[in-house]
Coordinates of C-alpha atoms and ligand atoms in Angstrom, one line a residue:
X1 CA 20.2 -11.6 6.8
X2 CA 22.4 -8.2 6.7
X3 CA 22.9 -6.0 9.9
X4 CA 20.1 -3.7 10.0
X5 CA 20.3 -0.4 9.2
X6 CA 19.6 2.4 12.1
X7 CA 18.5 6.2 10.9
X8 CA 16.4 7.1 13.4
X9 CA 18.4 9.1 15.3
X10 CA 15.4 12.1 15.7
X11 CA 13.5 9.3 17.5
X12 CA 16.4 8.6 19.7
X13 CA 20.4 8.3 19.4
X14 CA 21.3 4.7 20.2
X15 CA 23.5 5.4 23.3
X16 CA 27.2 5.7 23.7
X17 CA 29.5 3.4 25.2
X18 CA 30.6 5.9 27.0
X19 CA 27.5 6.6 28.4
X20 CA 27.0 3.2 28.8
X21 CA 30.0 2.6 31.0
X22 CA 29.3 5.5 32.8
X23 CA 25.9 4.7 33.3
X24 CA 26.4 1.4 34.9
X25 CA 29.0 2.7 37.2
X26 CA 26.6 5.5 38.3
X27 CA 24.0 2.7 38.9
X28 CA 26.4 1.5 41.5
X29 CA 26.2 4.8 43.9
X30 CA 24.3 3.6 46.8
X31 CA 23.4 7.0 48.0
X32 CA 20.6 9.6 47.3
X33 CA 21.6 12.6 46.5
X34 CA 19.6 14.7 49.4
X35 CA 21.7 12.3 51.9
X36 CA 24.1 14.2 54.3
X37 CA 26.3 10.6 55.0
X38 CA 29.3 10.1 52.4
X39 CA 27.1 8.2 50.1
X40 CA 24.7 10.5 49.6
X41 CA 27.3 13.3 48.6
X42 CA 28.8 11.0 46.5
X43 CA 26.0 10.6 45.0
X44 CA 25.1 14.7 45.0
X45 CA 28.9 15.3 43.3
X46 CA 27.9 12.9 40.4
X47 CA 24.7 14.8 40.0
X48 CA 26.5 18.0 39.9
X49 CA 29.5 17.3 38.0
X50 CA 26.9 16.2 35.3
X51 CA 24.8 19.5 35.4
X52 CA 28.1 21.6 34.7
X53 CA 28.2 19.1 31.8
X54 CA 25.2 20.3 30.0
X55 CA 25.2 23.5 31.5
X56 CA 28.8 23.8 29.7
X57 CA 27.2 22.2 26.4
X58 CA 24.1 25.1 26.2
X59 CA 26.9 28.0 27.8
X60 CA 25.8 28.4 31.1
X61 CA 26.4 27.7 34.9
X62 CA 25.2 24.6 36.2
X63 CA 22.9 26.4 38.9
X64 CA 20.4 27.4 35.6
X65 CA 20.4 23.8 35.0
X66 CA 17.0 22.0 36.2
X67 CA 17.1 18.0 35.6
X68 CA 13.6 16.4 34.6
X69 CA 12.3 13.3 33.5
X70 CA 13.1 14.5 29.8
X71 CA 11.9 17.5 27.3
X72 CA 8.4 16.4 27.5
X73 CA 8.5 17.5 30.9
X74 CA 10.8 20.4 30.6
X75 CA 8.7 21.8 28.0
X76 CA 5.9 21.7 30.0
X77 CA 7.4 23.1 32.8
X78 CA 8.7 26.0 30.5
X79 CA 5.1 27.0 29.4
X80 CA 2.9 25.9 32.3
X81 CA 5.6 26.5 36.1
X82 CA 4.5 29.9 36.2
X83 CA 3.3 32.1 39.1
X84 CA 0.7 34.4 36.6
X85 CA -1.2 33.8 33.7
X86 CA 0.7 34.0 30.3
X87 CA -0.4 34.4 26.9
X88 CA 1.0 31.7 25.4
X89 CA 2.3 31.7 21.6
X90 CA 4.1 28.5 20.0
X91 CA 5.1 28.1 16.0
X92 CA 2.5 25.9 14.7
X93 CA 5.5 23.2 13.8
X94 CA 6.6 22.4 17.2
X95 CA 6.3 19.4 19.3
X96 CA 3.2 17.9 20.5
X97 CA 5.1 18.2 23.9
X98 CA 4.2 21.7 23.1
X99 CA 1.3 21.7 21.2
X100 CA -0.2 19.6 23.3
X101 CA 1.2 21.2 26.8
X102 CA -1.9 23.9 27.0
X103 CA -4.1 26.1 24.7
X104 CA -1.7 28.4 22.7
X105 CA -2.1 30.9 19.7
X106 CA -0.2 29.8 16.7
X107 CA 2.5 31.4 15.1
X108 CA 2.3 30.4 11.5
X109 CA 5.4 29.3 9.1
X110 CA 6.7 29.3 5.6
X111 CA 6.8 27.0 3.1
X112 CA 10.3 25.7 4.2
X113 CA 9.3 25.8 7.7
X114 CA 10.6 29.1 8.6
X115 CA 8.6 31.5 11.2
X116 CA 6.6 34.1 9.6
X117 CA 8.6 37.1 11.4
X118 CA 5.8 39.4 10.1
X119 CA 3.2 37.2 11.9
X120 CA 4.3 37.2 15.0
X121 CA 4.7 40.5 14.9
X122 CA 1.0 41.5 14.0
X123 CA 0.3 39.0 17.0
X124 CA 2.6 40.7 19.6
X125 CA 1.2 43.6 18.4
X126 CA -2.3 43.1 19.9
X127 CA -3.0 44.2 23.0
X128 CA -3.1 41.8 25.9
X129 CA -2.9 42.0 29.8
X130 CA -1.3 39.2 29.9
X131 CA 2.5 39.1 29.4
X132 CA 3.7 37.5 26.2
X133 CA 5.4 33.6 26.6
X134 CA 6.5 32.8 23.2
X135 CA 8.1 29.2 22.6
X136 CA 10.3 28.2 19.3
X137 CA 12.0 25.7 18.6
X138 CA 15.8 26.0 17.6
X139 CA 15.6 22.4 15.3
X140 CA 12.6 21.3 14.0
X141 CA 12.4 17.1 14.7
X142 CA 10.8 16.5 11.5
X143 CA 12.9 18.6 8.7
X144 CA 15.8 19.7 10.7
X145 CA 14.9 23.4 9.7
X146 CA 17.0 25.6 11.7
X147 CA 14.9 28.4 12.7
X148 CA 16.4 32.4 13.1
X149 CA 16.7 32.2 16.9
X150 CA 18.7 35.7 16.6
X151 CA 15.6 37.9 15.1
X152 CA 13.0 35.9 17.3
X153 CA 14.4 37.0 20.5
X154 CA 15.0 40.4 19.4
X155 CA 11.7 40.6 18.3
X156 CA 10.5 39.2 22.0
X157 CA 12.4 41.8 23.7
X158 CA 11.1 44.2 21.7
X159 CA 7.5 43.0 23.0
X160 CA 8.8 42.6 26.6
X161 CA 7.7 38.4 25.9
X162 CA 9.6 35.6 28.1
X163 CA 11.4 33.1 25.1
X164 CA 11.4 29.7 25.5
X165 CA 13.6 27.6 23.1
X166 CA 12.9 23.8 22.5
X167 CA 16.4 22.8 21.6
X168 CA 16.1 19.2 21.3
X169 CA 17.2 18.5 18.2
X170 CA 19.9 21.1 18.1
X171 CA 21.6 20.2 21.0
X172 CA 25.0 18.7 19.8
X173 CA 24.5 19.8 16.2
X174 CA 24.3 23.9 16.5
X175 CA 26.7 25.7 19.2
X176 CA 24.4 27.2 21.9
X177 CA 24.9 29.7 24.3
X178 CA 22.3 30.7 26.4
X179 CA 24.4 33.5 28.7
X180 CA 24.3 35.1 25.5
X181 CA 21.8 34.3 23.3
X182 CA 19.0 36.1 25.5
X183 CA 16.7 33.4 25.9
X184 CA 14.7 33.0 29.6
X185 CA 14.1 29.0 29.0
X186 CA 15.5 26.0 26.9
X187 CA 14.4 22.6 27.0
X188 CA 16.9 19.2 26.2
X189 CA 16.5 15.8 26.1
X190 CA 19.3 13.2 27.5
X191 CA 18.3 10.5 24.3
X192 CA 18.9 12.3 21.2
X193 CA 22.2 13.3 22.2
X194 CA 23.2 9.5 22.8
X195 CA 22.0 9.2 26.5
X196 CA 20.2 7.9 28.4
X197 CA 16.2 8.2 27.6
X198 CA 13.8 9.9 30.3
X199 CA 16.2 12.4 31.5
X200 CA 16.6 16.0 30.5
X201 CA 16.7 19.0 31.6
X202 CA 15.3 23.1 31.3
X203 CA 17.3 25.6 31.3
X204 CA 15.9 28.8 33.1
X205 CA 17.5 32.2 33.1
X206 CA 17.5 32.8 37.3
X207 CA 15.5 36.4 36.9
X208 CA 12.5 33.9 36.5
X209 CA 10.7 31.5 39.3
X210 CA 9.6 28.7 37.8
X211 CA 7.3 26.3 39.6
X212 CA 7.7 22.6 39.7
X213 CA 4.4 21.1 38.2
X214 CA 5.2 17.8 40.5
X215 CA 5.3 18.1 43.5
X216 CA 7.0 16.7 46.8
X217 CA 10.7 16.7 48.2
X218 CA 11.1 20.3 46.5
X219 CA 14.5 18.9 44.8
X220 CA 16.5 20.8 42.3
X221 CA 15.8 24.2 44.2
X222 CA 12.0 23.7 44.4
X223 CA 12.2 23.3 40.0
X224 CA 11.4 19.5 40.2
X225 CA 10.6 17.3 42.9
X226 CA 11.8 14.1 43.3
X227 CA 14.4 11.8 43.8
X228 CA 17.0 12.9 41.0
X229 CA 17.8 10.0 38.5
X230 CA 21.3 9.6 39.4
X231 CA 22.7 7.6 36.8
X232 CA 20.4 9.4 33.9
X233 CA 21.7 12.4 35.2
X234 CA 25.6 11.2 34.9
X235 CA 24.6 9.3 31.6
X236 CA 23.2 12.7 30.3
X237 CA 26.5 14.8 31.2
X238 CA 28.7 12.6 29.4
X239 CA 26.9 12.4 26.8
X240 CA 26.5 16.7 26.4
X241 CA 30.2 16.7 27.0
X242 CA 30.4 14.4 24.1
X243 CA 27.6 16.3 21.4
X244 CA 30.4 18.8 22.1
X245 CA 33.0 18.0 19.6
X246 CA 29.8 16.6 17.2
X247 CA 29.4 19.9 16.7
X248 CA 32.6 20.1 14.9
X249 CA 31.1 16.6 12.1
X250 CA 28.3 18.4 10.9
X251 CA 29.7 18.9 7.8
X252 CA 30.3 15.1 7.8
X253 CA 26.5 13.9 8.6
X254 CA 25.6 17.3 5.7
X255 CA 27.9 14.7 3.0
X256 CA 26.0 11.8 4.0
X257 CA 22.4 13.2 4.5
X258 CA 23.2 15.1 0.5
X259 CA 24.5 12.2 -0.7
X260 CA 21.0 10.4 0.2
X261 CA 18.8 13.4 -1.2
X262 CA 21.0 13.5 -4.7
X263 CA 20.7 9.9 -5.3
X264 CA 17.3 9.5 -4.3
X265 CA 16.1 13.2 -6.1
X266 CA 18.0 11.4 -9.2
X267 CA 16.1 7.9 -9.3
X268 CA 13.1 9.9 -8.2
X269 CA 12.2 12.6 -9.4
X270 CA 9.1 13.0 -8.0
X271 CA 10.4 13.0 -4.2
X272 CA 9.9 16.4 -2.8
X273 CA 12.3 17.3 -0.3
X274 CA 10.6 18.7 2.6
X275 CA 12.1 22.3 4.0
X276 CA 14.4 22.2 1.3
X277 CA 16.0 25.7 1.0
X278 CA 15.8 27.0 4.3
X279 CA 18.7 26.6 6.5
X280 CA 19.0 22.7 7.7
X281 CA 20.8 20.3 10.2
X282 CA 23.2 18.0 8.1
X283 CA 21.4 14.7 10.4
X284 CA 17.7 14.4 8.7
X285 CA 16.6 14.9 5.9
X286 CA 12.5 14.6 5.2
X287 CA 11.4 13.6 2.3
X288 CA 7.8 12.7 0.4
X289 CA 7.3 10.4 -1.9
X290 CA 3.3 11.5 -3.5
X291 CA 1.1 8.5 -3.6
X292 CA 2.7 6.2 -1.3
X293 CA 1.4 6.2 2.3
X294 CA 4.1 7.2 5.1
X295 CA 3.7 3.9 6.7
X296 CA 3.7 2.1 3.5
X297 CA 7.2 2.9 3.3
X298 CA 8.6 2.6 6.9
X299 CA 6.7 -0.6 6.7
X300 CA 8.8 -1.8 3.9
X301 CA 12.0 0.3 5.1
X302 CA 12.0 -2.0 8.1
X303 CA 11.1 -5.5 6.0
X304 CA 14.6 -4.5 4.2
X305 CA 16.1 -4.0 8.1
X306 CA 16.0 -0.4 8.1
X307 CA 14.4 1.7 10.7
X308 CA 12.9 5.4 10.1
X309 CA 9.8 6.7 10.9
X310 CA 6.6 9.2 9.8
X311 CA 5.9 12.1 10.9
X312 CA 5.7 12.9 14.5
X313 CA 7.0 9.8 15.4
X314 CA 7.6 9.8 19.0
X315 CA 4.0 8.2 20.0
X316 CA 3.1 5.3 20.7
X317 CA 3.4 3.4 17.8
X318 CA 0.9 5.9 15.4
X319 CA 1.9 7.2 12.4
X320 CA -0.5 9.9 10.5
X321 CA -0.2 12.8 8.6
X322 CA 2.7 14.8 9.5
X323 CA 1.4 17.9 11.3
X324 CA 4.6 19.8 10.8
X325 CA 4.5 19.3 6.8
X326 CA 0.4 20.4 7.0
X327 CA 1.7 23.3 8.7
X328 CA 4.2 24.6 5.9
X329 CA 1.5 24.2 3.6
X330 CA 1.4 21.1 1.9
X331 CA -1.9 19.0 1.3
X332 CA -2.6 15.2 2.6
X333 CA -1.1 14.1 -0.4
X334 CA 2.1 15.4 0.6
X335 CA 2.1 15.6 4.4
X336 CA 0.6 12.0 4.7
X337 CA 3.5 10.4 2.2
X338 CA 6.4 12.0 4.5
X339 CA 9.1 9.7 5.8
X340 CA 12.1 11.1 8.2
X341 CA 15.8 9.4 7.7
X342 CA 17.8 11.0 10.4
X343 CA 21.6 10.0 11.3
X344 CA 24.0 10.9 13.6
X345 CA 27.1 9.3 15.2
X346 CA 27.3 5.5 14.0
X347 CA 26.0 6.3 10.6
X348 CA 28.3 5.5 7.7
X349 CA 28.0 5.9 4.0
X350 CA 26.9 2.0 3.8
X351 CA 24.3 2.8 5.7
X352 CA 23.1 5.3 3.5
X353 CA 24.1 3.6 0.4
X354 CA 21.8 0.9 1.7
X355 CA 18.8 3.2 2.1
X356 CA 19.0 4.8 -1.1
X357 CA 19.2 1.3 -2.4
X358 CA 16.3 -0.4 -0.2
X359 CA 14.1 3.0 -1.1
X360 CA 14.7 3.3 -4.8
X361 CA 13.9 -0.5 -5.5
X362 CA 10.8 0.0 -3.6
X363 CA 9.3 3.4 -4.8
X364 CA 9.8 1.4 -8.3
X365 CA 7.8 -1.5 -7.2
X366 CA 5.2 0.9 -6.0
X367 CA 5.1 2.6 -9.9
X368 CA 4.9 -0.7 -11.5
X369 CA 2.4 -1.8 -9.3
X370 CA 0.1 1.2 -9.4
X371 CA 0.8 2.6 -13.0
Ligands
PMP1 N1 10.9 18.3 21.8 C1 11.6 17.6 20.2 C2 11.8 18.5 19.2 C3 11.6 16.1 20.3 O1 12.1 16.4 19.0 C4 11.3 15.7 21.4 C5 11.0 14.1 21.7 N2 10.6 13.4 20.4 C6 11.2 15.9 22.7 C7 10.7 17.3 22.7 C8 10.1 15.5 23.6 O2 11.6 14.8 24.5 P1 11.7 13.9 25.6 O3 11.4 12.2 24.7 O4 12.8 13.6 26.2 O5 10.2 13.7 26.5

């Protein structure tokens, strides 16, 4: 049996060895960070050092970083943690933790997955008693498409809208400068950058008062109650520090991704590369093999020892038509046959070649069986 190949970094990146070491050490800290004794103060120091590391990754100061249980919670606080009703507008390709968080107006995207800026302007033009809260992700989790965030921010400013950005899939891939950007809120997740699962952060511009959705002891300055996940924070901090260096490796990932796309497209001209033509990060490709269901493809690759995913595969093992691909205007044939191959810090050229070999062989068998 050959070594398994892991190409599902957008679902979760394997924890980095440095993270595992730091988390293990932090687990031994006995204190509660809210306790005033020495043990408590040691735990507090660990959390605050981690907060500074996460803040550095996104170009802000530590007090603006609120630790949460992950980006799902961060997105929910960003959209629902207001003391007044907001008029929420989100793109049609957001992660379910935004789409499902509350009822919102949808901003359409173009066929390459870019936000339709004219549609956003038209929506913002409509008079409304409530202040607009616009939520748009920086990098799409399925396609890697990068949204024109500077233009979106400028537009939001024109209409006095609050702007939230889910930057989960952008961290460690694009430089982020929260303080300079003009963003109001930004969500992050530890496990997408080689940190632990179950830890994330909401970065909040201090001019906004965000309320916790979880009530209790008033930790995180009242913005997120519950004893801090000390080891999780520490691991996230270490991962954030390494992620800053990762940004320079983007061209290496792009080379690997292009190697994959070129080889697959050459062997299988019927394959559609979703989001091709838009600016994309180099760590993911979304491929559609018309006529072959996503689930069949994922299972076939799994049998070949290769982990990939279909659609927005964060959900409980369920594979369905990709909402993201549908929102880009593709019909069911493409949206129901799309897969996501995502790479990261431990991916090698050999992993890419293993995928290409297995995928092309599988597609050939499908064609032979149906043709
Ligand atoms: N937003 C995006 C874009 C994501 O890819 C994910 C993870 N699939 C989340 C939010 C949710 O993050 P978490 O797993 O930390 O709740």
